[in-house]
CSV table of C-alpha atoms in Angstrom, one decimal:
chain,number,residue,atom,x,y,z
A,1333,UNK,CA,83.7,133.0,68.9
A,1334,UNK,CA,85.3,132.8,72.5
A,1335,UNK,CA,81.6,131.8,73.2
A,1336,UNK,CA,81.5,128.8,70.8
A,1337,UNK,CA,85.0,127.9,71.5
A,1338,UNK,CA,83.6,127.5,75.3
A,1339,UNK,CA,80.7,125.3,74.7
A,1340,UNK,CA,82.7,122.8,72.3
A,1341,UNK,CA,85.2,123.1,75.1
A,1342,UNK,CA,82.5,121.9,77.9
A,1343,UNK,CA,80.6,119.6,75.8
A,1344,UNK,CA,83.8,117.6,74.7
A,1345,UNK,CA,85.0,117.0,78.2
A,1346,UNK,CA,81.8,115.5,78.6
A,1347,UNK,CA,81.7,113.4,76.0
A,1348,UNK,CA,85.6,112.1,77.0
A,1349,UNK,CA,84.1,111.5,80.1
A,1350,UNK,CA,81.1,108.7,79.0
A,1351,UNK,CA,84.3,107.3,75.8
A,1352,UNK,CA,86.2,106.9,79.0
A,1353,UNK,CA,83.3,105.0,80.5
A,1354,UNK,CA,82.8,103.1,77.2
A,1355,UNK,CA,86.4,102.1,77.1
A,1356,UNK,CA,86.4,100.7,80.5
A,1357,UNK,CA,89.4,103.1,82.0
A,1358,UNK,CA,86.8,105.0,84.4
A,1359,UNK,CA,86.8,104.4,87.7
A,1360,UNK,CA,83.9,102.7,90.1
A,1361,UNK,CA,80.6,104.5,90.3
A,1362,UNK,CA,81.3,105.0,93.7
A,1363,UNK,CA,84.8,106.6,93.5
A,1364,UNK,CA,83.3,108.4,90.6
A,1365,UNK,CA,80.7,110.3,92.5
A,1366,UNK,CA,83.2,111.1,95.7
A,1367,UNK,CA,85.8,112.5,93.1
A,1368,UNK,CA,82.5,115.2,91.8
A,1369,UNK,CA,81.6,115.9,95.4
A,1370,UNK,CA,85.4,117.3,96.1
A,1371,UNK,CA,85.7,118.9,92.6
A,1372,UNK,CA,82.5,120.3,93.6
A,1373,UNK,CA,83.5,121.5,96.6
A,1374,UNK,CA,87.1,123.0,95.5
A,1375,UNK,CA,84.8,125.0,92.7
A,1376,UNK,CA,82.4,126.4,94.4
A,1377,UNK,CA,85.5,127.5,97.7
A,1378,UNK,CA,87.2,129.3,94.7
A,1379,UNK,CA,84.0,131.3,93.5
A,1380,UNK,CA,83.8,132.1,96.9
A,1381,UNK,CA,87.0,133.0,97.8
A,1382,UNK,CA,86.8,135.5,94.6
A,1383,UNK,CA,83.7,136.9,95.7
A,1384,UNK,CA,85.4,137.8,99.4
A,1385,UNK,CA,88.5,138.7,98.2
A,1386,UNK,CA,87.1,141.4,95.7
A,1387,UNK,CA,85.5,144.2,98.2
A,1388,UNK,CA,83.8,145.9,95.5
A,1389,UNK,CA,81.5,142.3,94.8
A,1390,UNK,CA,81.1,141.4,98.3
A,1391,UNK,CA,79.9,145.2,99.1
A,1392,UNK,CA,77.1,144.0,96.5
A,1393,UNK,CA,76.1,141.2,98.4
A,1394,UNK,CA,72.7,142.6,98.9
A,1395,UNK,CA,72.5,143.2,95.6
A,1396,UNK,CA,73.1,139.3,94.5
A,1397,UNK,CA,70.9,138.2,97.2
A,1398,UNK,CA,67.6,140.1,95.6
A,1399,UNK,CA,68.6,139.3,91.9
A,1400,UNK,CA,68.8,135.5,92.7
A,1401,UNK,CA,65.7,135.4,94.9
A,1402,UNK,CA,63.9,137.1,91.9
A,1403,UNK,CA,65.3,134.9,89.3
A,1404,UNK,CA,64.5,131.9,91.2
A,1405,UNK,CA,60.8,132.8,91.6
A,1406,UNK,CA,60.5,134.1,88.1
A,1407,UNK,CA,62.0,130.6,87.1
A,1408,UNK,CA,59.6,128.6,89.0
A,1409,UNK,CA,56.8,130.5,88.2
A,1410,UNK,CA,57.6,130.5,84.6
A,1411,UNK,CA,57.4,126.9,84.4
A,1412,UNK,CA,54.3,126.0,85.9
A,1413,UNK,CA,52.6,128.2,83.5
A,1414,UNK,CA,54.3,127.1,81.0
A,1415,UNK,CA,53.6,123.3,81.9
A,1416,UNK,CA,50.2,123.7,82.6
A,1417,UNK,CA,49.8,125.9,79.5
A,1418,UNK,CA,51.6,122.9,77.3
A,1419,UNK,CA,49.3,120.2,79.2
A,1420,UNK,CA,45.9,122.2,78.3
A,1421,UNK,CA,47.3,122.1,74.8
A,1422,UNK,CA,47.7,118.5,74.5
A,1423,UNK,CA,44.1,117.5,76.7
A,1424,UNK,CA,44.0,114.2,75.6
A,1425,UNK,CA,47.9,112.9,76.4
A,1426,UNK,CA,47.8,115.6,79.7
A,1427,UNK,CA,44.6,113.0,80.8
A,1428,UNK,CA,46.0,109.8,80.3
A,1429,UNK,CA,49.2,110.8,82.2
A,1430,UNK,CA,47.3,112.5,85.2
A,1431,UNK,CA,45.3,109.6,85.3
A,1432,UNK,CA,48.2,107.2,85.4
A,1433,UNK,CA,49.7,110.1,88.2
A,1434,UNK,CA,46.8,109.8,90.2
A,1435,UNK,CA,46.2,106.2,90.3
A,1436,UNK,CA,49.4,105.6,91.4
A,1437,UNK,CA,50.3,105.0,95.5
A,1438,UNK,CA,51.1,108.6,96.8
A,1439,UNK,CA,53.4,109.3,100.1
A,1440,UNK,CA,53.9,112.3,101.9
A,1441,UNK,CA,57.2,112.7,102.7
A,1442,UNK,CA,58.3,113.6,106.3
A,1443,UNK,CA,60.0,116.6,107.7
A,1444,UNK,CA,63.0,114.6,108.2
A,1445,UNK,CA,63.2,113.5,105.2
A,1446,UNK,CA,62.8,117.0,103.5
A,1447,UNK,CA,65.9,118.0,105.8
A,1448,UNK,CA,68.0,115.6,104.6
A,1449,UNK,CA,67.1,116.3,101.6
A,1450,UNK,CA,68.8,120.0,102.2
A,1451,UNK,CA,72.1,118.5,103.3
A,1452,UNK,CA,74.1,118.7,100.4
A,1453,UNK,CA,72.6,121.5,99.1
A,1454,UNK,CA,73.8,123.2,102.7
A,1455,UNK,CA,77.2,121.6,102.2
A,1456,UNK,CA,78.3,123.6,99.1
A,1457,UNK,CA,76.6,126.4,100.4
A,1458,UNK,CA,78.8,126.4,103.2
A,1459,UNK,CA,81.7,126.0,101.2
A,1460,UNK,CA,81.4,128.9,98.9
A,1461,UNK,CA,80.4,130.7,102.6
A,1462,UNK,CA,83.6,129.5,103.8
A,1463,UNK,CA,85.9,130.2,101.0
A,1464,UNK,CA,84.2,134.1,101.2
A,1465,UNK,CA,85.2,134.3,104.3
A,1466,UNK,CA,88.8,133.6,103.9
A,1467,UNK,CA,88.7,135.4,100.7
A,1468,UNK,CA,87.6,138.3,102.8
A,1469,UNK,CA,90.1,138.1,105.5
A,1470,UNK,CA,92.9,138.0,103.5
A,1471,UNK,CA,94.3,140.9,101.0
A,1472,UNK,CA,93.1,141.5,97.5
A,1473,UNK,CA,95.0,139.5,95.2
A,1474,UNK,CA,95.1,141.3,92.2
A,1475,UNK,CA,97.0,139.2,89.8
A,1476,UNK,CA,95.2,135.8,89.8
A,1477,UNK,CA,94.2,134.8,87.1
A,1478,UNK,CA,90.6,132.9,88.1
A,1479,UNK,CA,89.6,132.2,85.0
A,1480,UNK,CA,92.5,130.1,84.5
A,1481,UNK,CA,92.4,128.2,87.7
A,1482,UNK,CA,88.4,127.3,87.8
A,1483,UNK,CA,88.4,126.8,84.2
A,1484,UNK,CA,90.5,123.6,84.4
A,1485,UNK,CA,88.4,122.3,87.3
A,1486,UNK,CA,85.7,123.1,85.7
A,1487,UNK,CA,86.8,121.1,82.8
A,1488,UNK,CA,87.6,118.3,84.8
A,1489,UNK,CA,84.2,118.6,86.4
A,1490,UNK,CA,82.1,118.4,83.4
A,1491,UNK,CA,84.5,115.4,82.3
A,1492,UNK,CA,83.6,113.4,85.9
A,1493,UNK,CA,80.1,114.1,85.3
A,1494,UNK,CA,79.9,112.5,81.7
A,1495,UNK,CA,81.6,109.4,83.5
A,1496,UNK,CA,78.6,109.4,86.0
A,1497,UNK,CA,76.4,110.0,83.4
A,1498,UNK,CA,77.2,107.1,81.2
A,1499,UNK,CA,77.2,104.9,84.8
A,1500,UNK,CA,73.9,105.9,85.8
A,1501,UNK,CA,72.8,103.8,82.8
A,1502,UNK,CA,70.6,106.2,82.0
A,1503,UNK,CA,69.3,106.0,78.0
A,1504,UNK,CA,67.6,109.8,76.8
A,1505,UNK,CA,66.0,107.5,74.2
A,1506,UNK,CA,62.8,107.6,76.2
A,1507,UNK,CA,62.2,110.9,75.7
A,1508,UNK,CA,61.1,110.0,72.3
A,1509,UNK,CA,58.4,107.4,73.3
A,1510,UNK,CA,56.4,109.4,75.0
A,1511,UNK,CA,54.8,112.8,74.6
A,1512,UNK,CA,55.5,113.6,78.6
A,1513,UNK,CA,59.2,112.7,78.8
A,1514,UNK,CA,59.3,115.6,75.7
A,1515,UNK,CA,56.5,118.0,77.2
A,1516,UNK,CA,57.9,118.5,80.5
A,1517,UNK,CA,61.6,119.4,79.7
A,1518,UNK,CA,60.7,121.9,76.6
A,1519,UNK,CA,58.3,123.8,78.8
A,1520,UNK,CA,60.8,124.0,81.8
A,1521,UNK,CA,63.4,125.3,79.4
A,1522,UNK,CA,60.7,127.6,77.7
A,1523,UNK,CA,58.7,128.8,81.0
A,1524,UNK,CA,62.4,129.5,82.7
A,1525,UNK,CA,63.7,131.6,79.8
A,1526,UNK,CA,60.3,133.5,79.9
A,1527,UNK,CA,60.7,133.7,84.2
A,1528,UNK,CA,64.1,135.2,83.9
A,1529,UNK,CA,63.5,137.8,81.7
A,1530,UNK,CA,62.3,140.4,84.4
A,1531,UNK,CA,65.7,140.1,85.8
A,1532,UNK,CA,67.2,142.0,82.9
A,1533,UNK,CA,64.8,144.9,83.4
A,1534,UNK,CA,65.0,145.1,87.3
A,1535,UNK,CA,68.7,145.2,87.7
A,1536,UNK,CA,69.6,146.9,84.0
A,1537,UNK,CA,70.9,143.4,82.6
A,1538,UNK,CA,71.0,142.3,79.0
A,1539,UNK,CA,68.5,140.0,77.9
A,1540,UNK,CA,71.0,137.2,77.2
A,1541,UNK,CA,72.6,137.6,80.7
A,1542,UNK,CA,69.3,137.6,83.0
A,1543,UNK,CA,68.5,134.2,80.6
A,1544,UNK,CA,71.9,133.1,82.2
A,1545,UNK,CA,70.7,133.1,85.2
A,1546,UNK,CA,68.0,131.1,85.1
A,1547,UNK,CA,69.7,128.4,82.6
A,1548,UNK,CA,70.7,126.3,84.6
A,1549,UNK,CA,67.5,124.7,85.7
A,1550,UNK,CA,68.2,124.4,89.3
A,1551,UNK,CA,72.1,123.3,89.0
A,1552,UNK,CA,73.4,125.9,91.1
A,1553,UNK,CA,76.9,124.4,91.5
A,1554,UNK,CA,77.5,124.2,87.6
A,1555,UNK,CA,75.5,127.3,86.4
A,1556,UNK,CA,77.8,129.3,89.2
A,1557,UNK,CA,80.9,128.5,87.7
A,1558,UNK,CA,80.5,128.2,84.4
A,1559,UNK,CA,79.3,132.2,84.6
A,1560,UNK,CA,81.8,133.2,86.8
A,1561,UNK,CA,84.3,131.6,84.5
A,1562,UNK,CA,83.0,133.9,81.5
A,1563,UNK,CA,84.5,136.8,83.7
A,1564,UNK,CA,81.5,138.3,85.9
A,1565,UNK,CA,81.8,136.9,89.4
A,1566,UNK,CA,79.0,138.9,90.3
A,1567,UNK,CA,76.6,137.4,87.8
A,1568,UNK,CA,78.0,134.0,89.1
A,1569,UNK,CA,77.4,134.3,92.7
A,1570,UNK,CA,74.0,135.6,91.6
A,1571,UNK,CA,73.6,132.4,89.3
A,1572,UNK,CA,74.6,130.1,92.2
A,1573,UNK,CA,72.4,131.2,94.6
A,1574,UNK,CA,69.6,131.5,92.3
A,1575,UNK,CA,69.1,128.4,91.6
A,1576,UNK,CA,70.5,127.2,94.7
A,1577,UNK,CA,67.0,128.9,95.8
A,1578,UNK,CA,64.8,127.1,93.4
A,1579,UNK,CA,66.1,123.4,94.3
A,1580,UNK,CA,64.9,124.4,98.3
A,1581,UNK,CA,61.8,125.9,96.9
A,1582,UNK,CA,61.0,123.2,94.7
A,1583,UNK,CA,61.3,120.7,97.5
A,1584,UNK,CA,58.5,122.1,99.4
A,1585,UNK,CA,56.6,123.3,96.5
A,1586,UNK,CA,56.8,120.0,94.6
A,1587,UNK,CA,54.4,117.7,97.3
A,1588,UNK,CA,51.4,120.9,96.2
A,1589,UNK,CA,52.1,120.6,92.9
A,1590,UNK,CA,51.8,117.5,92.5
A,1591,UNK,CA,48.4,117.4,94.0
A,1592,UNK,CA,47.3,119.7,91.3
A,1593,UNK,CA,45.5,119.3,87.6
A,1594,UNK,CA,48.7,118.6,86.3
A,1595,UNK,CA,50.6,116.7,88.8
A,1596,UNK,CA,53.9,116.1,86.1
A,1597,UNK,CA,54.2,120.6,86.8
A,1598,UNK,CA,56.4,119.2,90.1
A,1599,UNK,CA,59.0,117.2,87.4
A,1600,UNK,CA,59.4,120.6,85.8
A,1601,UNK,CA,59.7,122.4,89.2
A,1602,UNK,CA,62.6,120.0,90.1
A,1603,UNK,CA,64.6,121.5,86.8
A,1604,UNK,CA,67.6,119.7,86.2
A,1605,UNK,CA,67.4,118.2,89.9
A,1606,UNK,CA,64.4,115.5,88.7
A,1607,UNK,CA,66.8,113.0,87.9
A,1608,UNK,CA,68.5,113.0,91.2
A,1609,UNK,CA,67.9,115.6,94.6
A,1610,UNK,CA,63.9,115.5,93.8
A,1611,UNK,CA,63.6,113.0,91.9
A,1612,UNK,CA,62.5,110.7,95.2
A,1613,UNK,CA,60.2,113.5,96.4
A,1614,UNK,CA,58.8,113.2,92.9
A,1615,UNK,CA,57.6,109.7,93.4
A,1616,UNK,CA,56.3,109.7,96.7
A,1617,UNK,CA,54.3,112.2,95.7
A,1618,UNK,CA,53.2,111.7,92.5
A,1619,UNK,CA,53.7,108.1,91.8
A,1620,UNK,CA,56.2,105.8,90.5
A,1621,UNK,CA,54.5,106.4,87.1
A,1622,UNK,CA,56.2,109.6,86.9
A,1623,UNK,CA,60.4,108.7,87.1
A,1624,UNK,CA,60.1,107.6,84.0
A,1625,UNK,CA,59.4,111.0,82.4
A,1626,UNK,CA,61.4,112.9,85.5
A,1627,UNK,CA,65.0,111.2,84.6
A,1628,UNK,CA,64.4,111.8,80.8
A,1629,UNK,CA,63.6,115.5,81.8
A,1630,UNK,CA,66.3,116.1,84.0
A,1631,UNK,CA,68.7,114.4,81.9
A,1632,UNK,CA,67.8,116.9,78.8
A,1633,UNK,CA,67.9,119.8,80.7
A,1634,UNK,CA,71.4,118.8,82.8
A,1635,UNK,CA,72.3,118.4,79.8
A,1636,UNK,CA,71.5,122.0,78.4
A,1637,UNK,CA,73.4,123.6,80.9
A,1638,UNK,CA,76.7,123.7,79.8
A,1639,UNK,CA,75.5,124.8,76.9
A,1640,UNK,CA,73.0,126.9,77.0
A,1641,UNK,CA,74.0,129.0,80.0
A,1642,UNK,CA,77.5,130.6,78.0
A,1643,UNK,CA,75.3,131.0,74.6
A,1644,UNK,CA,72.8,132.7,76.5
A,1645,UNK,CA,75.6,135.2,78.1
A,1646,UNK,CA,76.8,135.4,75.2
A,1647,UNK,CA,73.8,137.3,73.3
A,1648,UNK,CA,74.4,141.3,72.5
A,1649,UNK,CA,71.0,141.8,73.1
C-alpha cells in the first residue's frame, strides 16, 4: 500500500506540473530548467550527505561501487540483445528503418564534444561527492528524518519536470505511428529488467530490488532518490551510480552501435537519456532519421521511472 500510495504520489506531482503548464501559471522554459538543475543538485547533496554521515554505508562504499558497475553492464547488455533480438523478429520493419538509418548523413563526433558531453553528468557527481564529504566530516545525526526532507524535494522535482515536459512540446503520440518508436522502448525496458537480474544473485538481493536498480534507464539523478527515499540509502547510492555509469558508457558505446545491423540498438543504449544527453550523439551518428523514434523512447521510459523503480522495490519476491 505504502508502495502505491508512492507512485500516485510521484505521478500526480507530475501531472500538476504539465496542468500548471496548460494553465499558463509555469514559469519560462528557461527559468524552468535552472530551477531542476538546483533541485537536482540540493537532492543528490542530501543523498550524499546521508551516505557520509552514516559510517556503516560509507564503510560499504566498495561494496556500492561493484553492484552498480555490474548493474550498469548487465543493463546495457540486456538491451542490445534484447533490441536486436526484437529487430530479427520484425525483419521486414527492422529493414526499412536501417535502411532509412544508413542512408542518412552520419558524423563522428569529436572528443571534445564527448567531454562536454560528461559535464553535467560530472556536476552532480560531484555534488553527491561533496555532500559525502561533509556528511563524513561531521557527527552522525541520528534523528533526521531523510525521508521527510528529500521526499518533498523530490516531490517538487518530479512537479518541475512535468512543467519541462509539457514545454518541450514533446507529443508520445508518435510512438503509435510507427513500429520503431514502440520497438525500441519495450525492449530497453524488457532487456534492462532481464540485465539486472544477476544483481539479486551476486550481492543476495531480492528480485524486485536488483530490478530497482536498473529501472531507471540511465536517470541516475531520479532513480537515486527515489530509492533512497524508500528507506535503503545503500541501494540508492548504488542506483545512482549505476546508471550514472550506463549514460558514460552509452556515450562511447553508442557511435559502435550505431554502425551495427541494427543501428536504432544505440537509442536503446541511451535509456531514458535519448531524448536529451545522447539524443545529439544519436543523430550524428545514426542519422536524423532516428530522433524521431529516440524522443518517443526516451520519453516512455522517463516516464516509467517514477513508477516503475518503487513497484519494482516493492515486490516480496
Amino acid at each position: 500500500m505504502n508502495t502505491l500510495f508512492q507512485i500516485v504520489i510521484l505521478t500526480g506531482f507530475l501531472l500538476a506540473g504539465g496542468l500548471i503548464w496548460r494553465l499558463r501559471l509555469a514559469p519560462p522554459a528557461r527559468y524552468t530548467d535552472q530551477i531542476i538543475k538546483l533541485v537536482l543538485r540540493a537532492l543528490l547533496a542530501l543523498m550524499g550527505f546521508r551516505l557520509g554521515n552514516s559510517r556503516a554505508l560509507f564503510a560499504r562504499l566498495p561494496e556500492i561501487g561493484l553492484m552498480a558497475t555490474i548493474t550498469a553492464a548487465g543493463a546495457l547488455l540486456g538491451t542490445i540483445l534484447l533490441i536486436n533480438l526484437a529487430y530479427s523478429l520484425f525483419a521486414r520493419q527492422a529493414r526499412q528503418a536501417d535502411q532509412a538509418a544508413r542512408s542518412a548523413d552520419r558524423s563522428v563526433p569529436t572528443a571534445a564534444r564527448r567531454l562536454t558531453q560528461l559535464r553535467d553528468p560530472g556536476l552532480l557527481l560531484l555534488m553527491v561527492v561533496l555532500g559525502a564529504a561533509v556528511g563524513l566530516l561531521l557527527p552522525e545525526f541520528q534523528r533526521l528524518d531523510y525521508g521527510l526532507v528529500t521526499g518533498w524535494v523530490l516531490n517538487a522535482l518530479l512537479f518541475m519536470i512535468g512543467i519541462q515536459f509539457a514545454q518541450s512540446g514533446l507529443s508520445l503520440k508518435t510512438a503509435f505511428v510507427r513500429l520503431d518508436t514502440l520497438l525500441v522502448p519495450l525492449a530497453t525496458v524488457v532487456g534492462t529488467l532481464l540485465g539486472s537480474l544477476p544483481v539479486a544473485w551476486i550481492f543476495g538481493l531480492t528480485v524486485g530490488k536488483a530490478l530497482s536498480l536498473g529501472a531507471g534507464f540511465g536517470w541516475y539523478s531520479l532513480s537515486g532518490v527515489i530509492i533512497s527515499n524508500l528507506g535503503d540509502p545503500l541501494l540508492g547510492a548504488a542506483a545512482f551510480l549505476a546508471n550514472l555509469v550506463r549514460e558514460a558508457a552509452a556515450l562511447l558505446l553508442i557511435p559502435f552501435l550505431a554502425a551495427g545491423r541494427y543501428p536504432y540498438t544505440a537509442i536503446g543504449a541511451g535509456g531514458a537519456t535519448a531524448m536529451d544527453v545522447t539524443s545529439v550523439l544519436i543523430c550524428q551518428t545514426v542519422g536524423l532519421e532516428a530522433l524521431p523514434v529516440a524522443m518517443a523512447s526516451g520519453a516512455i521510459l522517463s516516464l516509467l521511472v517514477p513508477i516503475l523503480v518503487p513497484l519494482c522495490y516493492a515486490l516480496p519476491f
